[in-house]
Amino acid sequence: MNLFTPAEYTAGYAAAGRAKTQMPGLRMFLLAMLAGFFIAMGGAVTNTAAHSIANVGLMRVACGLLFPFGLAMVILTGSELFTGNTLLILSVLDRQIPVKGMLKNWIIVYLGNAAGAMLAAAGCAFGGQLDYSGGQLALFTIKLAAQKCALPVGNAVILGIFCNLLVTAAVLLSLAGKDLAGRVTGAYLPVAFFVICGFEHCVANLFYIPAGLFARMVPSYAALAAGAGLDLSVLTWKNFLLKNLLPVTVGNIIGGLCVGCLFWYCHGRKQHPHKPL
């Protein structure tokens, strides 16, 4: 078969966790910036494709067809993505790395992802990329950001859990393939599912919401939003951080840990001498 078994790719990821946590901090941060940029480009292309589609179902399908290539680029370039790296729990459970190594990786990678995604958001907002359709792309971006900031906290956590159940499954399924087509297909389908369903991904939201916040700072875009009668009182940096990013991140962590623990228990568990994690 041209595939690795679940036990093989679970063991492979657990072993790869050592390299992920032992790389120099600057290299880790730069690879995380690259991943943040790739995910942001997935967000930019979906906004661009979707902004003029009135039918919600068709709009979600268009986004689902396009966004997954962002994760595929992350995987194939060896970049570091926070949501995928919640699977480092596999390496912890397999006694390959300590908990503090996992947490250090999470912090550095999260900050790098944020830097890459938010720089891309600023570039799109201030560089004119949102000028499509007479600024309607900017209006769509602002409206989407406001909707995300208005999401109830409990919903944000739950949608974040569902999202990373699928993203971490995509990471593991990409490792099942022994060739390019297999790896990309494994990554593609679960991510398409989460995008079409509208689940919440913290790194993607580090593009979607700052892009709306930055666009609001451009006078011509702000005028379009005012003319459309949008209530932007909810679109603030405080709401972004506390009502969306924090609960979505918590949900993403829970979802990733659930998948990691499940795969370790079912496919990777061995008998170990007792050692503290």
Short mmCIF file of C-alpha atoms in Angstrom, two decimals:
data_model
loop_
_atom_site.label_atom_id
_atom_site.label_comp_id
_atom_site.label_asym_id
_atom_site.label_seq_id
_atom_site.Cartn_x
_atom_site.Cartn_y
_atom_site.Cartn_z
CA MET A 1 0.00 0.00 0.00
CA ASN A 2 1.10 3.54 -0.71
CA LEU A 3 0.11 4.56 2.80
CA PHE A 4 1.53 4.41 6.30
CA THR A 5 -0.68 2.78 8.94
CA PRO A 6 -2.15 4.85 11.79
CA ALA A 7 0.33 3.25 14.17
CA GLU A 8 3.24 4.19 11.87
CA TYR A 9 2.31 7.82 11.38
CA THR A 10 1.40 8.25 15.04
CA ALA A 11 4.85 6.96 16.01
CA GLY A 12 6.42 9.15 13.33
CA TYR A 13 4.83 12.31 14.68
CA ALA A 14 5.73 11.40 18.27
CA ALA A 15 9.37 11.00 17.26
CA ALA A 16 9.35 14.18 15.16
CA GLY A 17 8.28 16.13 18.23
CA ARG A 18 11.86 16.03 19.52
CA ALA A 19 13.12 17.97 16.50
CA LYS A 20 10.24 20.43 16.75
CA THR A 21 11.00 21.31 20.36
CA GLN A 22 14.80 21.26 20.10
CA MET A 23 15.22 23.65 17.16
CA PRO A 24 16.66 27.12 17.97
CA GLY A 25 14.07 29.65 19.07
CA LEU A 26 14.70 32.08 16.20
CA ARG A 27 14.32 29.34 13.59
CA MET A 28 11.13 28.18 15.30
CA PHE A 29 9.75 31.72 15.29
CA LEU A 30 10.59 32.33 11.62
CA LEU A 31 9.02 29.04 10.54
CA ALA A 32 5.95 29.99 12.59
CA MET A 33 5.79 33.38 10.86
CA LEU A 34 5.85 31.56 7.53
CA ALA A 35 2.98 29.30 8.63
CA GLY A 36 1.01 32.32 9.84
CA PHE A 37 1.51 33.93 6.44
CA PHE A 38 0.35 30.82 4.58
CA ILE A 39 -2.80 30.54 6.69
CA ALA A 40 -3.41 34.27 6.20
CA MET A 41 -3.15 33.80 2.45
CA GLY A 42 -5.79 31.10 2.75
CA GLY A 43 -7.97 33.69 4.48
CA ALA A 44 -7.19 36.38 1.91
CA VAL A 45 -8.05 34.14 -1.03
CA THR A 46 -11.30 32.92 0.53
CA ASN A 47 -12.43 36.47 1.29
CA THR A 48 -11.58 37.53 -2.24
CA ALA A 49 -13.43 34.61 -3.79
CA ALA A 50 -16.45 34.82 -1.49
CA HIS A 51 -17.12 38.54 -1.17
CA SER A 52 -19.45 38.75 -4.19
CA ILE A 53 -21.26 35.38 -3.75
CA ALA A 54 -24.74 36.02 -2.37
CA ASN A 55 -25.70 32.37 -1.79
CA VAL A 56 -24.30 31.35 1.60
CA GLY A 57 -23.96 27.67 0.71
CA LEU A 58 -22.02 28.40 -2.46
CA MET A 59 -19.89 30.93 -0.62
CA ARG A 60 -18.93 28.39 2.08
CA VAL A 61 -18.14 25.73 -0.53
CA ALA A 62 -15.91 28.17 -2.44
CA CYS A 63 -14.05 28.94 0.79
CA GLY A 64 -13.76 25.23 1.60
CA LEU A 65 -12.26 24.46 -1.79
CA LEU A 66 -9.58 27.14 -1.50
CA PHE A 67 -8.53 27.54 2.14
CA PRO A 68 -7.03 24.04 2.67
CA PHE A 69 -4.11 24.80 0.37
CA GLY A 70 -2.82 27.10 3.12
CA LEU A 71 -2.38 24.12 5.46
CA ALA A 72 -0.92 22.05 2.63
CA MET A 73 1.78 24.72 2.15
CA VAL A 74 2.47 24.70 5.89
CA ILE A 75 2.97 20.94 5.92
CA LEU A 76 5.05 20.71 2.74
CA THR A 77 7.39 23.57 3.72
CA GLY A 78 8.01 22.29 7.25
CA SER A 79 6.52 25.42 8.77
CA GLU A 80 5.30 25.54 12.38
CA LEU A 81 1.58 25.96 13.03
CA PHE A 82 0.25 26.29 16.58
CA THR A 83 -2.98 24.36 16.01
CA GLY A 84 -1.15 21.44 14.44
CA ASN A 85 1.48 21.52 17.19
CA THR A 86 -1.12 20.74 19.83
CA LEU A 87 -0.34 17.20 18.64
CA LEU A 88 2.96 17.47 20.51
CA ILE A 89 0.99 15.85 23.32
CA LEU A 90 1.76 12.63 21.40
CA SER A 91 5.48 13.21 22.00
CA VAL A 92 4.87 13.99 25.67
CA LEU A 93 2.82 10.83 26.21
CA ASP A 94 5.43 8.80 24.33
CA ARG A 95 8.18 10.17 26.65
CA GLN A 96 9.96 11.83 23.71
CA ILE A 97 9.77 15.38 25.11
CA PRO A 98 8.92 17.01 28.45
CA VAL A 99 5.80 19.09 29.00
CA LYS A 100 7.89 22.26 29.28
CA GLY A 101 9.34 21.60 25.82
CA MET A 102 5.82 21.39 24.39
CA LEU A 103 4.72 24.59 26.15
CA LYS A 104 7.81 26.49 24.97
CA ASN A 105 7.09 25.43 21.41
CA TRP A 106 3.45 26.48 21.71
CA ILE A 107 4.34 29.96 22.99
CA ILE A 108 7.01 30.71 20.37
CA VAL A 109 4.97 29.26 17.51
CA TYR A 110 1.81 31.09 18.57
CA LEU A 111 3.66 34.41 18.60
CA GLY A 112 5.26 33.68 15.24
CA ASN A 113 1.93 32.68 13.71
CA ALA A 114 0.41 35.91 15.05
CA ALA A 115 3.21 38.01 13.57
CA GLY A 116 2.95 36.38 10.13
CA ALA A 117 -0.85 36.51 9.96
CA MET A 118 -1.20 40.07 11.25
CA LEU A 119 1.51 41.42 8.98
CA ALA A 120 -0.36 39.86 6.06
CA ALA A 121 -3.60 41.45 7.32
CA ALA A 122 -1.96 44.87 7.51
CA GLY A 123 -0.51 44.47 4.02
CA CYS A 124 -3.89 43.58 2.53
CA ALA A 125 -5.72 46.41 4.32
CA PHE A 126 -3.20 49.20 3.76
CA GLY A 127 -1.77 47.97 0.45
CA GLY A 128 -4.98 48.16 -1.57
CA GLN A 129 -5.70 44.43 -1.91
CA LEU A 130 -9.19 45.06 -0.49
CA ASP A 131 -10.10 47.46 -3.31
CA TYR A 132 -11.82 44.71 -5.32
CA SER A 133 -15.37 45.50 -6.52
CA GLY A 134 -15.09 49.15 -5.61
CA GLY A 135 -14.11 48.35 -2.04
CA GLN A 136 -16.78 45.71 -1.51
CA LEU A 137 -14.07 43.23 -0.52
CA ALA A 138 -13.06 45.63 2.26
CA LEU A 139 -16.70 45.89 3.35
CA PHE A 140 -17.00 42.08 3.38
CA THR A 141 -13.77 41.83 5.42
CA ILE A 142 -15.00 44.37 7.99
CA LYS A 143 -18.40 42.69 8.28
CA LEU A 144 -16.84 39.24 8.76
CA ALA A 145 -14.49 40.55 11.44
CA ALA A 146 -17.40 42.15 13.30
CA GLN A 147 -19.40 38.92 13.15
CA LYS A 148 -16.51 36.98 14.63
CA CYS A 149 -16.12 39.53 17.45
CA ALA A 150 -19.83 39.20 18.25
CA LEU A 151 -19.67 35.41 18.61
CA PRO A 152 -20.70 34.27 22.12
CA VAL A 153 -17.72 33.02 24.12
CA GLY A 154 -19.20 29.56 24.69
CA ASN A 155 -19.86 29.15 20.99
CA ALA A 156 -16.32 30.28 20.20
CA VAL A 157 -14.89 27.55 22.45
CA ILE A 158 -17.09 24.82 20.97
CA LEU A 159 -16.45 25.88 17.37
CA GLY A 160 -12.74 26.02 18.20
CA ILE A 161 -12.85 22.44 19.51
CA PHE A 162 -14.56 21.15 16.37
CA CYS A 163 -12.11 23.05 14.20
CA ASN A 164 -8.99 21.54 15.71
CA LEU A 165 -10.42 18.04 15.86
CA LEU A 166 -10.38 18.34 12.08
CA VAL A 167 -7.11 20.27 11.67
CA THR A 168 -5.10 17.83 13.78
CA ALA A 169 -6.76 14.94 11.95
CA ALA A 170 -5.61 16.64 8.73
CA VAL A 171 -2.03 16.85 10.00
CA LEU A 172 -2.00 13.16 10.91
CA LEU A 173 -3.69 12.09 7.68
CA SER A 174 -1.12 14.06 5.69
CA LEU A 175 1.53 11.86 7.32
CA ALA A 176 -0.27 8.76 6.08
CA GLY A 177 0.66 9.53 2.47
CA LYS A 178 3.93 8.38 0.95
CA ASP A 179 3.76 10.79 -2.00
CA LEU A 180 2.79 14.39 -2.65
CA ALA A 181 -0.76 13.60 -3.76
CA GLY A 182 -1.43 11.47 -0.70
CA ARG A 183 -0.07 14.04 1.71
CA VAL A 184 -2.02 16.93 0.19
CA THR A 185 -5.26 14.94 -0.03
CA GLY A 186 -4.94 13.88 3.60
CA ALA A 187 -4.54 17.49 4.68
CA TYR A 188 -7.15 18.86 2.30
CA LEU A 189 -10.43 17.14 3.13
CA PRO A 190 -10.69 17.69 6.93
CA VAL A 191 -9.76 21.37 6.53
CA ALA A 192 -12.35 21.79 3.78
CA PHE A 193 -14.92 20.36 6.20
CA PHE A 194 -14.07 22.83 8.99
CA VAL A 195 -14.13 25.83 6.65
CA ILE A 196 -17.46 24.89 5.05
CA CYS A 197 -18.98 24.34 8.50
CA GLY A 198 -17.71 27.70 9.76
CA PHE A 199 -15.66 26.39 12.68
CA GLU A 200 -13.16 28.74 14.36
CA HIS A 201 -9.37 28.59 13.89
CA CYS A 202 -7.26 30.92 16.04
CA VAL A 203 -4.47 31.47 13.49
CA ALA A 204 -6.94 32.13 10.68
CA ASN A 205 -8.71 34.61 12.96
CA LEU A 206 -5.36 36.35 13.50
CA PHE A 207 -5.81 37.32 9.86
CA TYR A 208 -9.58 37.67 9.46
CA ILE A 209 -10.24 39.99 12.41
CA PRO A 210 -7.12 42.22 12.25
CA ALA A 211 -7.77 42.61 8.51
CA GLY A 212 -11.19 44.03 9.39
CA LEU A 213 -9.78 46.21 12.15
CA PHE A 214 -7.07 47.57 9.88
CA ALA A 215 -9.55 48.10 7.02
CA ARG A 216 -11.71 50.14 9.37
CA MET A 217 -8.75 52.51 9.76
CA VAL A 218 -8.72 53.29 6.02
CA PRO A 219 -11.04 56.30 5.46
CA SER A 220 -12.54 55.08 2.17
CA TYR A 221 -13.31 51.66 3.63
CA ALA A 222 -14.73 53.18 6.82
CA ALA A 223 -17.02 55.36 4.69
CA LEU A 224 -18.30 52.30 2.84
CA ALA A 225 -19.03 50.58 6.15
CA ALA A 226 -20.87 53.63 7.44
CA GLY A 227 -22.85 53.89 4.21
CA ALA A 228 -23.86 50.24 4.51
CA GLY A 229 -25.16 50.90 8.03
CA LEU A 230 -22.85 48.38 9.72
CA ASP A 231 -22.78 48.49 13.51
CA LEU A 232 -19.07 48.30 14.22
CA SER A 233 -19.26 48.95 17.96
CA VAL A 234 -18.35 45.30 18.57
CA LEU A 235 -15.30 45.45 16.27
CA THR A 236 -12.59 46.39 18.78
CA TRP A 237 -9.18 45.01 19.65
CA LYS A 238 -10.46 44.16 23.15
CA ASN A 239 -13.34 42.08 21.79
CA PHE A 240 -11.00 40.45 19.29
CA LEU A 241 -8.60 39.34 22.01
CA LEU A 242 -11.03 38.45 24.80
CA LYS A 243 -14.26 37.38 23.05
CA ASN A 244 -12.80 35.58 20.06
CA LEU A 245 -9.08 34.84 20.09
CA LEU A 246 -8.83 33.61 23.69
CA PRO A 247 -11.85 31.26 23.68
CA VAL A 248 -11.09 30.00 20.17
CA THR A 249 -7.50 29.27 21.20
CA VAL A 250 -8.72 27.38 24.27
CA GLY A 251 -11.10 25.39 22.08
CA ASN A 252 -8.35 24.65 19.55
CA ILE A 253 -6.09 23.37 22.34
CA ILE A 254 -8.82 21.12 23.73
CA GLY A 255 -9.61 19.71 20.29
CA GLY A 256 -5.96 19.05 19.47
CA LEU A 257 -5.27 17.41 22.83
CA CYS A 258 -8.31 15.15 22.38
CA VAL A 259 -7.08 13.91 19.00
CA GLY A 260 -3.50 13.51 20.22
CA CYS A 261 -4.52 11.55 23.32
CA LEU A 262 -6.95 9.39 21.34
CA PHE A 263 -4.37 8.46 18.69
CA TRP A 264 -1.70 7.77 21.30
CA TYR A 265 -4.02 5.52 23.31
CA CYS A 266 -5.34 3.63 20.29
CA HIS A 267 -2.26 3.50 18.04
CA GLY A 268 0.88 4.58 19.88
CA ARG A 269 0.66 3.41 23.49
CA LYS A 270 3.56 1.30 24.71
CA GLN A 271 4.62 -0.01 28.08
CA HIS A 272 6.98 2.50 29.67
CA PRO A 273 8.84 2.52 32.96
CA HIS A 274 7.25 5.08 35.21
CA LYS A 275 8.68 8.52 34.58
CA PRO A 276 7.07 11.89 35.34
CA LEU A 277 5.88 13.80 32.26
#
